[in-house]
Every structure is written in C-alpha cells, then in structure tokens.
mmCIF file of C-alpha atoms in Angstrom:
data_model
loop_
_atom_site.group_PDB
_atom_site.id
_atom_site.type_symbol
_atom_site.label_atom_id
_atom_site.label_comp_id
_atom_site.label_asym_id
_atom_site.label_seq_id
_atom_site.Cartn_x
_atom_site.Cartn_y
_atom_site.Cartn_z
ATOM 1 C CA MET O 149 130.943 76.739 54.473
ATOM 2 C CA LYS O 150 131.328 80.501 55.992
ATOM 3 C CA MET O 151 129.157 83.308 55.698
ATOM 4 C CA VAL O 152 129.755 86.647 56.734
ATOM 5 C CA ARG O 153 127.324 89.283 56.151
ATOM 6 C CA ARG O 154 127.923 92.978 56.783
ATOM 7 C CA LEU O 155 125.727 95.842 56.503
ATOM 8 C CA SER O 156 127.130 99.713 57.173
ATOM 9 C CA THR O 157 126.690 103.098 55.724
ATOM 10 C CA SER O 158 129.300 105.951 55.255
ATOM 11 C CA LEU O 159 127.853 107.686 58.364
ATOM 12 C CA SER O 160 129.514 106.361 61.307
ATOM 13 C CA SER O 161 126.644 107.415 63.376
ATOM 14 C CA ARG O 162 124.582 104.808 61.995
ATOM 15 C CA PRO O 163 124.736 101.174 63.068
ATOM 16 C CA ASN O 164 126.471 98.567 61.565
ATOM 17 C CA LEU O 165 125.230 94.687 61.212
ATOM 18 C CA ASN O 166 127.326 92.306 61.354
ATOM 19 C CA LEU O 167 125.952 88.633 60.867
ATOM 20 C CA ASN O 168 128.580 85.761 61.472
ATOM 21 C CA LEU O 169 127.675 81.960 60.299
ATOM 22 C CA ASN O 170 130.457 79.986 61.022
ATOM 23 C CA LEU O 171 129.255 76.425 59.805
ATOM 24 C CA ASN O 172 132.923 74.952 59.101
ATOM 25 C CA SER O 173 131.978 72.623 61.972
ATOM 26 C CA ASP O 174 131.444 68.643 62.201
ATOM 27 C CA SER O 175 128.572 69.324 64.936
ATOM 28 C CA PRO O 176 125.124 71.246 64.837
ATOM 29 C CA ARG O 177 125.817 71.997 68.416
ATOM 30 C CA LYS O 178 129.500 73.552 67.700
ATOM 31 C CA ALA O 179 128.024 75.307 65.107
ATOM 32 C CA ARG O 180 125.343 77.003 66.694
ATOM 33 C CA GLN O 181 127.975 77.886 69.277
ATOM 34 C CA ASN O 182 129.888 79.893 66.423
ATOM 35 C CA LEU O 183 126.628 82.068 65.317
ATOM 36 C CA SER O 184 127.204 85.616 66.370
ATOM 37 C CA LEU O 185 125.190 88.261 66.026
ATOM 38 C CA ASN O 186 126.749 92.246 66.525
ATOM 39 C CA PHE O 187 124.232 95.512 65.965
ATOM 40 C CA GLY O 188 127.313 97.442 66.619
ATOM 41 C CA CYS O 189 124.461 99.729 68.076
ATOM 42 C CA ALA O 190 125.096 100.708 71.761
ATOM 43 C CA ALA O 191 121.558 101.179 72.626
ATOM 44 C CA LEU O 192 120.955 97.658 71.190
ATOM 45 C CA SER O 193 123.338 95.803 73.310
ATOM 46 C CA ALA O 194 121.814 96.129 76.585
ATOM 47 C CA VAL O 195 124.168 95.881 79.948
ATOM 48 C CA GLY O 196 122.794 98.228 82.714
ATOM 49 C CA GLU O 197 124.573 100.445 84.796
ATOM 50 C CA LYS O 198 127.348 99.285 87.192
ATOM 51 C CA VAL O 199 125.548 98.019 90.226
ATOM 52 C CA ASP O 200 127.989 97.677 93.719
ATOM 53 C CA ALA O 201 127.074 94.414 95.094
ATOM 54 C CA GLU O 202 129.587 95.366 97.765
ATOM 55 C CA LEU O 203 127.386 97.671 99.346
ATOM 56 C CA THR O 204 124.502 97.264 101.680
ATOM 57 C CA LEU O 205 120.833 97.382 100.498
ATOM 58 C CA GLU O 206 120.081 100.360 102.467
ATOM 59 C CA LYS O 207 123.234 102.286 100.896
ATOM 60 C CA GLN O 208 121.815 101.705 97.291
ATOM 61 C CA GLY O 209 120.571 104.847 95.485
ATOM 62 C CA TRP O 210 117.825 102.360 93.608
ATOM 63 C CA TYR O 211 116.519 101.192 96.981
ATOM 64 C CA HIS O 212 113.549 103.189 97.950
ATOM 65 C CA GLY O 213 112.659 101.954 101.136
ATOM 66 C CA SER O 214 109.002 101.923 101.860
ATOM 67 C CA ILE O 215 107.006 103.275 98.943
ATOM 68 C CA SER O 216 103.633 102.273 97.664
ATOM 69 C CA ARG O 217 103.421 100.242 94.326
ATOM 70 C CA LEU O 218 101.464 103.173 93.197
ATOM 71 C CA ASP O 219 104.528 105.452 93.963
ATOM 72 C CA ALA O 220 106.889 103.302 92.199
ATOM 73 C CA GLU O 221 104.621 103.535 89.116
ATOM 74 C CA ASN O 222 104.528 106.973 89.094
ATOM 75 C CA LEU O 223 108.244 107.345 89.403
ATOM 76 C CA LEU O 224 109.012 104.947 86.423
ATOM 77 C CA ARG O 225 106.028 106.524 84.243
ATOM 78 C CA VAL O 226 108.387 108.734 82.571
ATOM 79 C CA LEU O 227 111.190 107.135 82.428
ATOM 80 C CA LYS O 228 112.816 104.419 79.500
ATOM 81 C CA GLU O 229 112.292 100.623 79.333
ATOM 82 C CA GLY O 230 114.750 98.921 81.690
ATOM 83 C CA SER O 231 114.214 101.442 84.690
ATOM 84 C CA TYR O 232 114.177 99.694 88.011
ATOM 85 C CA LEU O 233 113.916 100.308 91.882
ATOM 86 C CA VAL O 234 113.631 97.869 94.728
ATOM 87 C CA ARG O 235 111.227 98.942 97.801
ATOM 88 C CA ASN O 236 109.966 97.113 100.797
ATOM 89 C CA SER O 237 106.960 94.479 99.724
ATOM 90 C CA GLU O 238 103.834 96.158 101.183
ATOM 91 C CA SER O 239 102.069 92.372 101.841
ATOM 92 C CA SER O 240 105.079 90.664 103.493
ATOM 93 C CA LYS O 241 107.585 92.967 106.037
ATOM 94 C CA GLN O 242 110.696 90.630 105.506
ATOM 95 C CA ASP O 243 110.477 90.588 101.615
ATOM 96 C CA TYR O 244 111.244 93.429 99.035
ATOM 97 C CA SER O 245 109.308 94.287 95.786
ATOM 98 C CA LEU O 246 111.162 94.749 92.395
ATOM 99 C CA SER O 247 109.755 97.398 89.863
ATOM 100 C CA LEU O 248 110.306 97.893 86.916
ATOM 101 C CA LYS O 249 109.305 99.731 83.702
ATOM 102 C CA SER O 250 108.626 97.272 80.532
ATOM 103 C CA ALA O 251 107.356 97.823 77.264
ATOM 104 C CA ARG O 252 103.963 96.706 78.341
ATOM 105 C CA GLY O 253 103.658 99.071 81.393
ATOM 106 C CA PHE O 254 105.113 97.973 85.137
ATOM 107 C CA MET O 255 105.912 94.973 86.421
ATOM 108 C CA HIS O 256 106.378 94.204 90.405
ATOM 109 C CA MET O 257 108.544 91.140 91.326
ATOM 110 C CA LYS O 258 108.806 89.841 94.737
ATOM 111 C CA ILE O 259 111.836 89.261 96.278
ATOM 112 C CA VAL O 260 111.156 86.569 98.837
ATOM 113 C CA HIS O 261 113.970 86.424 102.005
ATOM 114 C CA SER O 262 114.431 82.902 103.360
ATOM 115 C CA ASP O 263 117.000 81.078 104.990
ATOM 116 C CA GLY O 264 118.930 84.061 104.781
ATOM 117 C CA ARG O 265 118.710 84.291 100.789
ATOM 118 C CA PHE O 266 116.990 86.224 98.593
ATOM 119 C CA ILE O 267 115.043 84.914 95.577
ATOM 120 C CA LEU O 268 113.650 86.799 92.600
ATOM 121 C CA GLY O 269 109.852 85.665 91.920
ATOM 122 C CA GLN O 270 109.946 81.435 91.471
ATOM 123 C CA PHE O 271 112.719 80.733 89.512
ATOM 124 C CA SER O 272 115.639 82.798 90.507
ATOM 125 C CA ASN O 273 118.722 81.423 91.879
ATOM 126 C CA PRO O 274 119.209 82.424 95.257
ATOM 127 C CA PHE O 275 121.574 85.091 96.241
ATOM 128 C CA SER O 276 123.369 85.985 99.579
ATOM 129 C CA SER O 277 121.826 89.658 98.692
ATOM 130 C CA ILE O 278 119.836 92.103 97.023
ATOM 131 C CA PRO O 279 122.446 94.313 95.721
ATOM 132 C CA GLU O 280 124.266 91.052 94.349
ATOM 133 C CA MET O 281 120.818 89.873 92.651
ATOM 134 C CA ILE O 282 120.598 93.313 90.979
ATOM 135 C CA HIS O 283 124.228 92.986 89.939
ATOM 136 C CA HIS O 284 123.403 89.655 88.264
ATOM 137 C CA TYR O 285 120.353 91.063 86.509
ATOM 138 C CA SER O 286 121.753 93.855 85.415
ATOM 139 C CA ILE O 287 124.491 91.755 83.168
ATOM 140 C CA ASN O 288 121.956 88.863 82.724
ATOM 141 C CA LYS O 289 117.997 88.341 81.545
ATOM 142 C CA LEU O 290 115.293 88.150 84.077
ATOM 143 C CA PRO O 291 114.050 84.547 84.905
ATOM 144 C CA ILE O 292 110.557 86.108 85.056
ATOM 145 C CA LYS O 293 107.648 85.152 82.451
ATOM 146 C CA GLY O 294 106.946 88.529 80.510
ATOM 147 C CA ALA O 295 110.419 90.065 81.029
ATOM 148 C CA GLU O 296 112.979 87.086 80.171
ATOM 149 C CA HIS O 297 114.061 89.226 77.301
ATOM 150 C CA MET O 298 114.893 92.388 79.834
ATOM 151 C CA SER O 299 117.945 93.110 81.768
ATOM 152 C CA LEU O 300 117.692 95.884 84.828
ATOM 153 C CA LEU O 301 119.578 98.997 83.003
ATOM 154 C CA TYR O 302 118.734 101.913 84.371
ATOM 155 C CA PRO O 303 118.542 102.531 88.527
ATOM 156 C CA VAL O 304 115.920 105.086 89.629
ATOM 157 C CA ILE O 305 118.279 106.608 92.223
ATOM 158 C CA ASP O 306 116.067 107.871 95.399
ATOM 159 C CA GLN O 307 116.804 111.426 95.825
ATOM 160 C CA LEU O 308 115.999 113.151 99.113
ATOM 161 C CA LEU O 309 114.311 116.481 99.142
#
C-alpha cells in the first residue's frame, strides 16, 4: 500500500508538506526505512552553517577563548535558537565549553580533552579536534540530554573591537 499526501498552496512562499508512507514492503523494518517527511521549508530543515574542520581552533570565528559563562550568555541572549560558541572552560584549564542557545535558555556543555581526543559531555564519540566535533554536530543532532533535537546552526563569531 502506498500513501502519499501533499499539502500545498498557490503561494510559493508557503511551505509544502509531503508525507510518503511507502508500505510496499515485506518487513516492518524496511517499511520504516521508506518513511519520509519533507516540510519543503528551509527553516524546518535545520543544517548548520559550514564549519571548516581543517582550520585550527584558534582560527575559528566561533572560538571565543577565555570568556566567562555569563559573557557567553550575554552574547547568545538576543540570538536565535541553535546559536553557539566555544570558549575555554572556567573550571578546567585543559578543557573547553560549548555554549548554546536553546528554546529553554542556555546550555553549557563541557568538551573534555583526554588522550589527544575531544569528547562532548559524556556520550559523544571522540574527535581528533574541536573543529571536527563542531562540524559533525552542525550536520548531526547533539548527544546531550535536553538538546538531542538540536544541531549547531549559527556560529557566534568573535569580533575584535
């Protein structure tokens, strides 16, 4: 059984909703793999701004160095959900913090540096660099409780005055 539902309007500025339930499959597992939902709206298909993982951390615009948690929150306060920056950890000199604006406020996640690898929180895969990690989570969801629906969308660029 194949069911396709389309919702669209004559105005091109409005989003289209396409729901494809391709149930022509022998197994429920394969049927789930054929489920797709396309909102047709760029705002709903969240993919973060491109991060060049080849640049060192110090050359990344979203790296703010030694700013405080409060300073990070002040920078993020007026920005959109999904805005982020990386800063030095206030509690541990060899570690870093990822500060993120979420729908419920601010999140500060520790990036632990251990054995030459970087781990976000407790459950992320290890990465060889922070730019590699940020690139990964700009196109994938975060493995952090309370932020598992989010990706890193909008880097907050450090601007020298």
